[in-house]
Backbone atoms as SQL, in Angstrom:
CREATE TABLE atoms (id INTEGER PRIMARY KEY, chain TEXT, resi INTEGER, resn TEXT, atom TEXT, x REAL, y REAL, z REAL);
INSERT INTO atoms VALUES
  (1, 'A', 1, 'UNK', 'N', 93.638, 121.795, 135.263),
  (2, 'A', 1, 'UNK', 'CA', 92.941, 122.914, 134.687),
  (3, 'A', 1, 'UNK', 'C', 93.128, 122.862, 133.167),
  (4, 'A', 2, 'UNK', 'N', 91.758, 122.970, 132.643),
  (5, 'A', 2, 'UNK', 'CA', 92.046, 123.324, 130.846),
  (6, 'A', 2, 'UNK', 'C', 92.621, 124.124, 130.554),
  (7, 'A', 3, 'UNK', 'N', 92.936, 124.312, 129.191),
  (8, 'A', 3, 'UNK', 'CA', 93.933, 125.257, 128.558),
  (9, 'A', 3, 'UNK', 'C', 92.717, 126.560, 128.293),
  (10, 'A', 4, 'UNK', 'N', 91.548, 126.102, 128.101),
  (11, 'A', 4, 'UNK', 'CA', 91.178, 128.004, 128.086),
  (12, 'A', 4, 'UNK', 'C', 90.472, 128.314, 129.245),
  (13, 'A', 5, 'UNK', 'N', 90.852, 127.425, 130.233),
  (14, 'A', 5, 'UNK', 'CA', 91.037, 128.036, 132.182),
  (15, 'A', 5, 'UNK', 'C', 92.088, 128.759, 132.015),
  (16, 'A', 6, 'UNK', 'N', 92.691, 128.479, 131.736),
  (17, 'A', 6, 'UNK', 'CA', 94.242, 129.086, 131.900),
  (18, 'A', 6, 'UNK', 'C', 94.447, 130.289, 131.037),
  (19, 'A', 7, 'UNK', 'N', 93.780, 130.090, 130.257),
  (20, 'A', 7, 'UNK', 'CA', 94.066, 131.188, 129.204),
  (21, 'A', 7, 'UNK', 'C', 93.327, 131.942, 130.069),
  (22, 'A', 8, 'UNK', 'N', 92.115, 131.533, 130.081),
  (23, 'A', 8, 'UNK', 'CA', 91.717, 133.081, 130.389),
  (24, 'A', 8, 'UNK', 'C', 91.805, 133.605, 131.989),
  (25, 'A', 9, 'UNK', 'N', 92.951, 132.762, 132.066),
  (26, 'A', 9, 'UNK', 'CA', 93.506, 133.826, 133.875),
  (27, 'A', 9, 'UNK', 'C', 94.983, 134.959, 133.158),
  (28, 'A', 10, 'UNK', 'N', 94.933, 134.537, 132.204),
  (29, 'A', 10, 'UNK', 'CA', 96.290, 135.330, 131.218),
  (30, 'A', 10, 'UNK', 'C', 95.081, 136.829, 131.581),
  (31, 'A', 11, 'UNK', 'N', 95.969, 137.790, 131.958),
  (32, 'A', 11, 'UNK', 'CA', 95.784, 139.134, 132.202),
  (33, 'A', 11, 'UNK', 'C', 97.150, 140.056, 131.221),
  (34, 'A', 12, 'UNK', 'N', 96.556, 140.691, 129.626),
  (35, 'A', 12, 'UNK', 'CA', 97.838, 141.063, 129.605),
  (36, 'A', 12, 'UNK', 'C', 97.748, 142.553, 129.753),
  (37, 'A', 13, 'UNK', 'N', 96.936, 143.035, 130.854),
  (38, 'A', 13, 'UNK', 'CA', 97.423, 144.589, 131.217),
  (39, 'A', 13, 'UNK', 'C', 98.169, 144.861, 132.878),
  (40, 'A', 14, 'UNK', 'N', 98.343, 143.384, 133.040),
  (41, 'A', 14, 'UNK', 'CA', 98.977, 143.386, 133.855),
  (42, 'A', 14, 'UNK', 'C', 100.046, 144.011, 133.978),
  (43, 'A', 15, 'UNK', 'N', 100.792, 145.009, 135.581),
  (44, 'A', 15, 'UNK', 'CA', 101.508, 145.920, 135.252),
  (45, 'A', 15, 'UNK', 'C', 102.779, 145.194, 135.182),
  (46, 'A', 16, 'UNK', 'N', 102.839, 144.088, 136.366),
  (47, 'A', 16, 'UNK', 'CA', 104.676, 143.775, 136.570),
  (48, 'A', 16, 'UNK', 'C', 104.850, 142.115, 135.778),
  (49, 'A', 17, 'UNK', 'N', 103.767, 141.369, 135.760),
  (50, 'A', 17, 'UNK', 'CA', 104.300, 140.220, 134.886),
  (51, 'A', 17, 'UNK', 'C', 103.953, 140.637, 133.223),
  (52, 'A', 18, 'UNK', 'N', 105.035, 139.934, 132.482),
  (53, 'A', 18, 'UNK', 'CA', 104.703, 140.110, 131.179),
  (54, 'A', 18, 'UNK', 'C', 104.215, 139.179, 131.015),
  (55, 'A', 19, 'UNK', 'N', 103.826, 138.962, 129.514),
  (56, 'A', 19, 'UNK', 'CA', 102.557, 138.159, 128.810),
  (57, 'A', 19, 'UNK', 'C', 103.689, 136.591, 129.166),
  (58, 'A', 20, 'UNK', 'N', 104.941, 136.798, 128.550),
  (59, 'A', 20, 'UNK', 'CA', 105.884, 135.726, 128.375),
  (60, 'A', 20, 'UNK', 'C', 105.973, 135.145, 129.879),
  (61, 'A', 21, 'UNK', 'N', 106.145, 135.934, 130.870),
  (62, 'A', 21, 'UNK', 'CA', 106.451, 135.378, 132.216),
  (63, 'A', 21, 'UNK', 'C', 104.809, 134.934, 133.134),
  (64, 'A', 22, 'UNK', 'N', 104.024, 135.210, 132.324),
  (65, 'A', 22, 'UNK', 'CA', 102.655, 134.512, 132.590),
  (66, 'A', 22, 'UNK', 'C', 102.433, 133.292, 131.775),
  (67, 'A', 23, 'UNK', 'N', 102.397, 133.007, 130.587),
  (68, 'A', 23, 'UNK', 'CA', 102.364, 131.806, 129.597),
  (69, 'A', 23, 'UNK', 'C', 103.373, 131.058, 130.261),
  (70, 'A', 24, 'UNK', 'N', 104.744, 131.337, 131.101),
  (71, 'A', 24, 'UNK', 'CA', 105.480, 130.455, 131.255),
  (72, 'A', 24, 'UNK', 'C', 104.968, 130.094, 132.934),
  (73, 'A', 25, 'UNK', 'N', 104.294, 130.519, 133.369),
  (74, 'A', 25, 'UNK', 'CA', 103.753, 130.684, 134.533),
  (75, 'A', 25, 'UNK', 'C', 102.580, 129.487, 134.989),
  (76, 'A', 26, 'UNK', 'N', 101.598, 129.758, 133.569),
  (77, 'A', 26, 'UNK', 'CA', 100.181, 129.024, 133.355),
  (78, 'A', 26, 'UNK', 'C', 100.984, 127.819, 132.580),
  (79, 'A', 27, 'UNK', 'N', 102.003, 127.532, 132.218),
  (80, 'A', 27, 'UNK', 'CA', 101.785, 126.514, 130.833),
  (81, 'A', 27, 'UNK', 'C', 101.723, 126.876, 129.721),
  (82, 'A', 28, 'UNK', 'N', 101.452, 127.575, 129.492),
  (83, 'A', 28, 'UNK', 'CA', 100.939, 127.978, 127.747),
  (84, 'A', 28, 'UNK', 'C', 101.524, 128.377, 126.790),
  (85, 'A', 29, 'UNK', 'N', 101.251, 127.990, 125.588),
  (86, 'A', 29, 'UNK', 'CA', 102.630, 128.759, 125.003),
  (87, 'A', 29, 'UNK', 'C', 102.550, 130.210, 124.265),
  (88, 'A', 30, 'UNK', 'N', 102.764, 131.009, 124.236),
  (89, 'A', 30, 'UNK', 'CA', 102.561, 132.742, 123.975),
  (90, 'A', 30, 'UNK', 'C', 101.959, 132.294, 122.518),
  (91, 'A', 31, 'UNK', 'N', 102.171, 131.629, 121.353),
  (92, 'A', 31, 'UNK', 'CA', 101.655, 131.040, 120.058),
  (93, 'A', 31, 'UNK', 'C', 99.976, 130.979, 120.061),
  (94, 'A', 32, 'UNK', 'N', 100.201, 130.417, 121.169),
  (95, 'A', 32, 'UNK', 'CA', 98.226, 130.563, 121.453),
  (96, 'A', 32, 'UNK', 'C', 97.375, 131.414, 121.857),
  (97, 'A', 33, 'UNK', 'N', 98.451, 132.128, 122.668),
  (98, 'A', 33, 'UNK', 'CA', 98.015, 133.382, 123.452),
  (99, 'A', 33, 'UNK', 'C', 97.668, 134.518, 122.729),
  (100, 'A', 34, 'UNK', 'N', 98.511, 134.745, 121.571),
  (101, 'A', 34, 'UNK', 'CA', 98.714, 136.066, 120.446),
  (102, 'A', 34, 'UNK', 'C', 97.739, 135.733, 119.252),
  (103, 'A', 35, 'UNK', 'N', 97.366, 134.245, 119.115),
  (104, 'A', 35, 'UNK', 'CA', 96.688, 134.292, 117.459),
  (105, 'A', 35, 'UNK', 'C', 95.648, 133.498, 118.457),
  (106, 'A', 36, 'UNK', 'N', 94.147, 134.025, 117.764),
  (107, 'A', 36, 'UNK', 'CA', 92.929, 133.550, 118.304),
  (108, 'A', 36, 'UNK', 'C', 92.868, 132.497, 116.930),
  (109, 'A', 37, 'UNK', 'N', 92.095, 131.719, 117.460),
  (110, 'A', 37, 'UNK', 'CA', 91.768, 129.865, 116.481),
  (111, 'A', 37, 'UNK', 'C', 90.422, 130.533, 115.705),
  (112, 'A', 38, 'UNK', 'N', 90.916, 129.958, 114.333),
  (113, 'A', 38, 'UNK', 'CA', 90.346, 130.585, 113.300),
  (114, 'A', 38, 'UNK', 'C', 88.536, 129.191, 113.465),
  (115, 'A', 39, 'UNK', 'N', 87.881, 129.756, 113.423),
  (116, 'A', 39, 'UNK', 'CA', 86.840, 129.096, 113.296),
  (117, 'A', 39, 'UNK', 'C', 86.125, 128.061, 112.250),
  (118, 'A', 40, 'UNK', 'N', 85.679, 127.205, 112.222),
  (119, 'A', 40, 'UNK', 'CA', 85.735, 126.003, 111.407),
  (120, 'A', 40, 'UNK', 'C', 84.846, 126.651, 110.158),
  (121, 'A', 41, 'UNK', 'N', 84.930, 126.340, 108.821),
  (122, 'A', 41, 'UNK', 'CA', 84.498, 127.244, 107.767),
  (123, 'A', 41, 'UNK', 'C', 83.511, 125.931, 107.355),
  (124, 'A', 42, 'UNK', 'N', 82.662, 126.439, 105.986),
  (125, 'A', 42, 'UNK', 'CA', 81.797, 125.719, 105.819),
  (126, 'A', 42, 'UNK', 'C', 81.628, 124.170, 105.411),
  (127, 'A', 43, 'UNK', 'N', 83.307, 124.250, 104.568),
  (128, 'A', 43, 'UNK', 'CA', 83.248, 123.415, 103.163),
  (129, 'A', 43, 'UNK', 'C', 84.131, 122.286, 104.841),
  (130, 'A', 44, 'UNK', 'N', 84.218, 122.465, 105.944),
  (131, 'A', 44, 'UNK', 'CA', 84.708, 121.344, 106.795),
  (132, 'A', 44, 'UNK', 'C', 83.027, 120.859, 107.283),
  (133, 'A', 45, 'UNK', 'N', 82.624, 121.788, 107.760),
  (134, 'A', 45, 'UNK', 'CA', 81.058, 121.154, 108.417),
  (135, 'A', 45, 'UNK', 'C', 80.609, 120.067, 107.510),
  (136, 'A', 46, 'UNK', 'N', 80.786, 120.731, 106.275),
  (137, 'A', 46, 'UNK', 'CA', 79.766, 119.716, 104.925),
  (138, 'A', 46, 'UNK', 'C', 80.362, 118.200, 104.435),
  (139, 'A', 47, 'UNK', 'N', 81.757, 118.479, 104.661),
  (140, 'A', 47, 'UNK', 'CA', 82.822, 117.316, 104.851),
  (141, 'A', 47, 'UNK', 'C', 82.734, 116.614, 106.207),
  (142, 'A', 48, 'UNK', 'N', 82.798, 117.024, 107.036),
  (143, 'A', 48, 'UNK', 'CA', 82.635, 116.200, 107.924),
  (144, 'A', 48, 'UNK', 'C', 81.184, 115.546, 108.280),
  (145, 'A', 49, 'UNK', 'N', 79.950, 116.147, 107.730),
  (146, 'A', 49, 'UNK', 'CA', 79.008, 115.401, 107.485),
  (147, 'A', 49, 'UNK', 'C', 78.814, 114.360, 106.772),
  (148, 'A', 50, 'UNK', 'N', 79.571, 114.399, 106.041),
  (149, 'A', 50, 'UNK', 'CA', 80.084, 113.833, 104.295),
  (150, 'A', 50, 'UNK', 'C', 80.530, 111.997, 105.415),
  (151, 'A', 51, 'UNK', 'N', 81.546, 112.487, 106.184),
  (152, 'A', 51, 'UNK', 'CA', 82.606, 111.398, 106.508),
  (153, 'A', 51, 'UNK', 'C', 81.410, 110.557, 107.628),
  (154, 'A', 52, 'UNK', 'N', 81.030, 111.367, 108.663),
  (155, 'A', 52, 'UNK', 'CA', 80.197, 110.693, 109.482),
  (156, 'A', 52, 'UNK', 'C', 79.358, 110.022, 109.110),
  (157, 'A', 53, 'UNK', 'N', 78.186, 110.370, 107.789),
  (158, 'A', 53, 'UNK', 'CA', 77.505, 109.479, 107.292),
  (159, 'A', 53, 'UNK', 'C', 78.246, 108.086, 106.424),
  (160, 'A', 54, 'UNK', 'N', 79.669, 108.109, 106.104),
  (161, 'A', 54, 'UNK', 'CA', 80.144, 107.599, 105.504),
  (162, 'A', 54, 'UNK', 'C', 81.014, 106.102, 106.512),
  (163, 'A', 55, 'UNK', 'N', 80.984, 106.796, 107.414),
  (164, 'A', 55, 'UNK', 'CA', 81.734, 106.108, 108.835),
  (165, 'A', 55, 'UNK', 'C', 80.145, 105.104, 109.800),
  (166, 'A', 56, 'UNK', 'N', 79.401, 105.744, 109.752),
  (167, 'A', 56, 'UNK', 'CA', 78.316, 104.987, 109.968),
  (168, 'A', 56, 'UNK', 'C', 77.585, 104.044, 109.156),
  (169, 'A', 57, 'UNK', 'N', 78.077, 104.271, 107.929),
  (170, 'A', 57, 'UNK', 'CA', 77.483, 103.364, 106.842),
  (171, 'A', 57, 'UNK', 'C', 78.580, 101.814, 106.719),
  (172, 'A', 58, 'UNK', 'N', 79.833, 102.564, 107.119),
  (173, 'A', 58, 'UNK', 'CA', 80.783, 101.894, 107.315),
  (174, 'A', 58, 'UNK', 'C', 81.781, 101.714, 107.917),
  (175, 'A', 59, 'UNK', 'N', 81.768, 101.582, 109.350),
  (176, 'A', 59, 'UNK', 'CA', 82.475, 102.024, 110.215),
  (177, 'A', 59, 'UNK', 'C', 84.216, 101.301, 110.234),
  (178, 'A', 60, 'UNK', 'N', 84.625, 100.526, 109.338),
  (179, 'A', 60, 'UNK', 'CA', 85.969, 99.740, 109.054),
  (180, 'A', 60, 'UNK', 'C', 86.604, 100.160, 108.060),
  (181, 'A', 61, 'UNK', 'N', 86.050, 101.453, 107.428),
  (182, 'A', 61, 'UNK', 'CA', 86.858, 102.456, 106.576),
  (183, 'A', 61, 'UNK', 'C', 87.583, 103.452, 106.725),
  (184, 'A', 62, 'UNK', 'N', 89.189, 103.265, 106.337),
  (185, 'A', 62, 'UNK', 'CA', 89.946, 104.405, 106.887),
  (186, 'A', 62, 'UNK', 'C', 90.197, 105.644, 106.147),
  (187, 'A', 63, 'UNK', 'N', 91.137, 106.403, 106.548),
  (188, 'A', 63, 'UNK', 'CA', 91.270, 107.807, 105.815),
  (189, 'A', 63, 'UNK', 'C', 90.765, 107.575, 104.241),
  (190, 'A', 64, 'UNK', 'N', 92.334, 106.680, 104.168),
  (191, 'A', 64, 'UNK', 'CA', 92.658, 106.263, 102.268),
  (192, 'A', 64, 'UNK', 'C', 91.210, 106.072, 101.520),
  (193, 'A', 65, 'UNK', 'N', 90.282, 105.071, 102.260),
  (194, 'A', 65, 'UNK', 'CA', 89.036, 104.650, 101.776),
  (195, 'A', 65, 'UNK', 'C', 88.056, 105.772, 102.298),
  (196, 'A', 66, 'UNK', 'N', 88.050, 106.240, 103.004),
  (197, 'A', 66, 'UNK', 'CA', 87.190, 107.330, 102.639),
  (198, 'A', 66, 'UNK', 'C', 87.621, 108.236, 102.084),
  (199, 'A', 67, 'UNK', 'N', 88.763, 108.860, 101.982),
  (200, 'A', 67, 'UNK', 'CA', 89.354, 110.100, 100.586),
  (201, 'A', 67, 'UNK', 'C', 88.900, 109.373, 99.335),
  (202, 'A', 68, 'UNK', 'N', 88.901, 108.122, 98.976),
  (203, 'A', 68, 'UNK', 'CA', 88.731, 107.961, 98.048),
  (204, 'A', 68, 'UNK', 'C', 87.222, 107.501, 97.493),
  (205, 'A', 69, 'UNK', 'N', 86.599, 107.300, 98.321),
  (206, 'A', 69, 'UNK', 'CA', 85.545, 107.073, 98.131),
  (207, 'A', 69, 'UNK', 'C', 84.880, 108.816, 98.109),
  (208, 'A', 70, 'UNK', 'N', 85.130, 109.357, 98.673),
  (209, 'A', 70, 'UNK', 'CA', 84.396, 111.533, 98.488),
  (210, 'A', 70, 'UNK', 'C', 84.736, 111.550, 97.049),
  (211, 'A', 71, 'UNK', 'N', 86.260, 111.369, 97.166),
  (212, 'A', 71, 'UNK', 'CA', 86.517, 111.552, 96.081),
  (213, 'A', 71, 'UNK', 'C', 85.809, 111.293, 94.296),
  (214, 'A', 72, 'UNK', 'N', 85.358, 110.217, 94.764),
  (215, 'A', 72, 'UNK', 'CA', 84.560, 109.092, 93.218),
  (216, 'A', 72, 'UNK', 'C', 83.146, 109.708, 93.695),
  (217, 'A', 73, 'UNK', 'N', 82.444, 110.384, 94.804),
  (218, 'A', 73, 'UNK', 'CA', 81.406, 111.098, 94.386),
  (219, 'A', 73, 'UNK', 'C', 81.520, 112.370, 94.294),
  (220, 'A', 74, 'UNK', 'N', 83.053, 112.726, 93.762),
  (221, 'A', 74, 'UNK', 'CA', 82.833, 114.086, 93.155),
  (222, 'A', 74, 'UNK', 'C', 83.640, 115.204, 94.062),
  (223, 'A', 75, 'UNK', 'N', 83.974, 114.793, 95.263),
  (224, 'A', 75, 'UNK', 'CA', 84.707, 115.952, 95.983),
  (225, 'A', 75, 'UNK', 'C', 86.282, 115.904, 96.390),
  (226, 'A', 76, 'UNK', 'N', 86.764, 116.405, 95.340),
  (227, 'A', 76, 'UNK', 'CA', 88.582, 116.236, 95.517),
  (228, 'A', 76, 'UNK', 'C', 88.871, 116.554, 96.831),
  (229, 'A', 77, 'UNK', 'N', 89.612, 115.598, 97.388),
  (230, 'A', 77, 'UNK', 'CA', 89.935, 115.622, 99.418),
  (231, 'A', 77, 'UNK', 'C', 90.955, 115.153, 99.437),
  (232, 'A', 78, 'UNK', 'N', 92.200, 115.615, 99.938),
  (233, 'A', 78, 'UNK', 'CA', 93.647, 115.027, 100.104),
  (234, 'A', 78, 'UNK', 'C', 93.082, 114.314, 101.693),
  (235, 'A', 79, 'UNK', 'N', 93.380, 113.014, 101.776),
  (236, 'A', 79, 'UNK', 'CA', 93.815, 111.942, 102.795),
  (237, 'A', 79, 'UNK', 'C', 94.284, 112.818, 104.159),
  (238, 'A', 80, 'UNK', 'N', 95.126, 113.157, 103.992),
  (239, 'A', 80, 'UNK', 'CA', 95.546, 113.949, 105.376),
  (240, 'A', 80, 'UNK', 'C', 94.528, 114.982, 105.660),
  (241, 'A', 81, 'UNK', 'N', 93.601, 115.351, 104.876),
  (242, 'A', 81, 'UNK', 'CA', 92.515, 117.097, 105.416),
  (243, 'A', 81, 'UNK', 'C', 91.336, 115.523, 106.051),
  (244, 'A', 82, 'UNK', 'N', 91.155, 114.662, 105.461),
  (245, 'A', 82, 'UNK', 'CA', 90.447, 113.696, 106.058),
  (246, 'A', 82, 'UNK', 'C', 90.758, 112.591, 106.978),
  (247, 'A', 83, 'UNK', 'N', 91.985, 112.604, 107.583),
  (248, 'A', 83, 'UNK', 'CA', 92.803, 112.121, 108.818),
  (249, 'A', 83, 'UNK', 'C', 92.401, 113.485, 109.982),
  (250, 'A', 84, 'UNK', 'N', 92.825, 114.627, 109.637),
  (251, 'A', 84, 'UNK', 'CA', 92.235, 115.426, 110.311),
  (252, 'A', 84, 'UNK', 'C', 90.709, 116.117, 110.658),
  (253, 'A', 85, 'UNK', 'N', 89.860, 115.828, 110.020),
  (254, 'A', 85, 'UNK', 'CA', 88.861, 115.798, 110.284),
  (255, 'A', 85, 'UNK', 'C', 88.059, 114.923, 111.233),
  (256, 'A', 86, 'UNK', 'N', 88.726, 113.357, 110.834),
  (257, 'A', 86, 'UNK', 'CA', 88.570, 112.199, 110.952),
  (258, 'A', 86, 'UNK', 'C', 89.036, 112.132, 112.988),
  (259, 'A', 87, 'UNK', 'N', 89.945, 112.814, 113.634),
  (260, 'A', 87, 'UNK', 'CA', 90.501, 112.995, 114.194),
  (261, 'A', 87, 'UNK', 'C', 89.683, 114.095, 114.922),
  (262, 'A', 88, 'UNK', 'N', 89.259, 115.547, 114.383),
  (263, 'A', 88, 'UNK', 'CA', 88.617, 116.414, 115.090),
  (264, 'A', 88, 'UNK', 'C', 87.308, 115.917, 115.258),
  (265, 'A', 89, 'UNK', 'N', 87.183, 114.589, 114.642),
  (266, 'A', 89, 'UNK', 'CA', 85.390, 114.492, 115.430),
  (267, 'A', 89, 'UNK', 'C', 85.375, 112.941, 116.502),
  (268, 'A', 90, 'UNK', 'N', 86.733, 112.280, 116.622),
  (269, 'A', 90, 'UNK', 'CA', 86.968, 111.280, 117.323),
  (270, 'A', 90, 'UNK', 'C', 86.219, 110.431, 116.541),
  (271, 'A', 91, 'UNK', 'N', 86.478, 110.041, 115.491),
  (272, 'A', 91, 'UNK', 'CA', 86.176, 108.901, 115.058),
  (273, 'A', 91, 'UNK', 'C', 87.267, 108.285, 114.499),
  (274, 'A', 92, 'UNK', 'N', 87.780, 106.779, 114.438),
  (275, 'A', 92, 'UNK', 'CA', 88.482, 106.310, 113.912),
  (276, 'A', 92, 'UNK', 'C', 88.147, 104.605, 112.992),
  (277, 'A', 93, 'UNK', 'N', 88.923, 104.346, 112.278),
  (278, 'A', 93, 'UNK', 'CA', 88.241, 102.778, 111.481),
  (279, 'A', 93, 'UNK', 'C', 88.368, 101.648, 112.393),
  (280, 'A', 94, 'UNK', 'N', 87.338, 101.301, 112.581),
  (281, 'A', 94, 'UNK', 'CA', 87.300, 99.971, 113.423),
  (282, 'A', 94, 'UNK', 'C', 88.529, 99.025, 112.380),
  (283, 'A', 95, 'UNK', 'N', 89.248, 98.268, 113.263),
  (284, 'A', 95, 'UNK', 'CA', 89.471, 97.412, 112.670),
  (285, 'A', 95, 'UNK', 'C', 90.952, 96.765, 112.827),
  (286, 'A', 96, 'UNK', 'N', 91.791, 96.250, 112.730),
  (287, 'A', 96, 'UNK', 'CA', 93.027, 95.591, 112.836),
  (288, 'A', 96, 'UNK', 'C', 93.951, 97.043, 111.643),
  (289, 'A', 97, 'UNK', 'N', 95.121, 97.248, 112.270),
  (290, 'A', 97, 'UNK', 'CA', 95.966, 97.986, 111.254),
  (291, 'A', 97, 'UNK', 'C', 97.028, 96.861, 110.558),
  (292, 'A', 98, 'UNK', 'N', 97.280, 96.859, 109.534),
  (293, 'A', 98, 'UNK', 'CA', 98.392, 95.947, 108.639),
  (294, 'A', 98, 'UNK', 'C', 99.389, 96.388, 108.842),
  (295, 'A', 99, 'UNK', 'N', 100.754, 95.826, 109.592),
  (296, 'A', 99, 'UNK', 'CA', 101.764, 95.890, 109.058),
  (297, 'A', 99, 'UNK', 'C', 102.336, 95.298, 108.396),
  (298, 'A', 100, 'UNK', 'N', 103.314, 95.845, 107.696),
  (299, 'A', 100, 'UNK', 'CA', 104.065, 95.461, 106.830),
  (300, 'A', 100, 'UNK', 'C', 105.371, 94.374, 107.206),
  (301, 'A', 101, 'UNK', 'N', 105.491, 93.319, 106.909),
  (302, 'A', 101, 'UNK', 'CA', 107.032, 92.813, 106.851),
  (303, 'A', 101, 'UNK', 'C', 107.917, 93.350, 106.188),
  (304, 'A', 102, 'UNK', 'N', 109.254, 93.569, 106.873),
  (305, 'A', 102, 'UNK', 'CA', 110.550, 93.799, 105.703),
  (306, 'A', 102, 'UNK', 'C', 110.968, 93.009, 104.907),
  (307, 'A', 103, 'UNK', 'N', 110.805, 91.592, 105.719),
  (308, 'A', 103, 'UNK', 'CA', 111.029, 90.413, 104.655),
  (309, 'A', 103, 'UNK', 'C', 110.115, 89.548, 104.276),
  (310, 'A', 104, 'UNK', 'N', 109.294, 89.482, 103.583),
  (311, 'A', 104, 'UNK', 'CA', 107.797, 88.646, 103.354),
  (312, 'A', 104, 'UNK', 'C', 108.059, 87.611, 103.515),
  (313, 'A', 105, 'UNK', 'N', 109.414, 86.674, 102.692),
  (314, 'A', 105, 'UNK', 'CA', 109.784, 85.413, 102.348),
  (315, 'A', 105, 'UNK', 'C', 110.622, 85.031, 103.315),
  (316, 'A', 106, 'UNK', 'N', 110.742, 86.050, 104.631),
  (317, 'A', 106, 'UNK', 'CA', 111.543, 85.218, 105.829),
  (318, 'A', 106, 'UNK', 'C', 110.973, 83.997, 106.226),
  (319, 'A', 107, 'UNK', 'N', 109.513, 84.077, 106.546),
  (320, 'A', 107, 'UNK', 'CA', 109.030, 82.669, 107.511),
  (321, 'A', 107, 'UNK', 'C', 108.898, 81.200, 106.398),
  (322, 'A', 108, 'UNK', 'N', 108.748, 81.714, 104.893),
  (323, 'A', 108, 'UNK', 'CA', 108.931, 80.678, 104.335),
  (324, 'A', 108, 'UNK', 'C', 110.223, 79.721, 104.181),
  (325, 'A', 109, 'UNK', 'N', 111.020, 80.792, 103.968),
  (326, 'A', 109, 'UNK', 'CA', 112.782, 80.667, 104.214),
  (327, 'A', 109, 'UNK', 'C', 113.018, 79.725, 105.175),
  (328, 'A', 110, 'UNK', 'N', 113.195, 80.094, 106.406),
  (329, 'A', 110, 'UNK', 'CA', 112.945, 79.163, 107.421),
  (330, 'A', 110, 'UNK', 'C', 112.395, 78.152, 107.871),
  (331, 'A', 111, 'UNK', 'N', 111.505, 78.264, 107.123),
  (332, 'A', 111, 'UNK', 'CA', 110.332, 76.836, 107.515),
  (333, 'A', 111, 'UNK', 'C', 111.299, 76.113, 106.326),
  (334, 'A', 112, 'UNK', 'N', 111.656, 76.363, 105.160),
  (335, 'A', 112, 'UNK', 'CA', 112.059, 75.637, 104.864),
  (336, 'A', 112, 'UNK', 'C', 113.803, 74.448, 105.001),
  (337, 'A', 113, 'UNK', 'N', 114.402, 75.598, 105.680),
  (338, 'A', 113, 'UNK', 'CA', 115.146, 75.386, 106.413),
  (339, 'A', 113, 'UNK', 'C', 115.488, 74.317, 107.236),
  (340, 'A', 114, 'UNK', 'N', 113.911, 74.047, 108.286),
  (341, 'A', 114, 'UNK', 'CA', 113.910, 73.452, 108.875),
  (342, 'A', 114, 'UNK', 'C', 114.168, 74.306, 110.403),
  (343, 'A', 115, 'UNK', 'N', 114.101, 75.425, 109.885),
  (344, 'A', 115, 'UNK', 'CA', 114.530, 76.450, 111.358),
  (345, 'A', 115, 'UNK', 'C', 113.132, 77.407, 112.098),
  (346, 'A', 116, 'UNK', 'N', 111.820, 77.268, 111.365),
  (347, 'A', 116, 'UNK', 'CA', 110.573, 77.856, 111.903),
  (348, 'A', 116, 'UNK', 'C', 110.135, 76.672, 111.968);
């Protein structure tokens, strides 16, 4: 069952369970139960239009490259409000992620060694 199935079997005029011994009942946590989800405002719709056309134009661009690319046409966007966006519309960058080595010059080391 979804979470606003569940929610909305939450009854809180109920006489003998409390709200707490129902949320712990359904799953839920009383946090969700007490504050209703603030609704998506404009300047996200226009951004996330922003990213989708930007993700279709180029679908192997990640957060960093697209914050920074809004950014150079003009719309200051911290990386993380565009990880989350990026995230609330299920889109992600095609592509291989880089990690990092701790030691760059290990495999040369070794090879020279005679030990890779």
């Amino acid at each position: 069952m979804s979470v606003p199935d569940r929610r909305a079997k939450l009854d809180r005029a109920h006489g003998v369970l409390s709200i707490r011994h129902q949320c712990r009942l359904l799953g839920l946590s009383r946090s969700g139960v007490y504050r209703t989800p603030q609704p998506a405002n404009d300047d996200d719709l226009t951004l996330m239009r922003q990213i989708d056309e930007l993700f279709t134009a180029r679908p192997f661009l990640g957060s960093r490259r697209m914050a920074w690319l809004l950014s150079e046409d003009g719309v200051p966007i911290n990386r993380k409000r565009v990880q989350r966006l990026m995230r609330k519309m299920g889109i992600e960058a095609l592509g291989q992620i880089r990690g990092m080595t701790p030691y760059p010059a290990l495999p040369r080391a070794l090879q020279s060694l005679g030990l890779g």
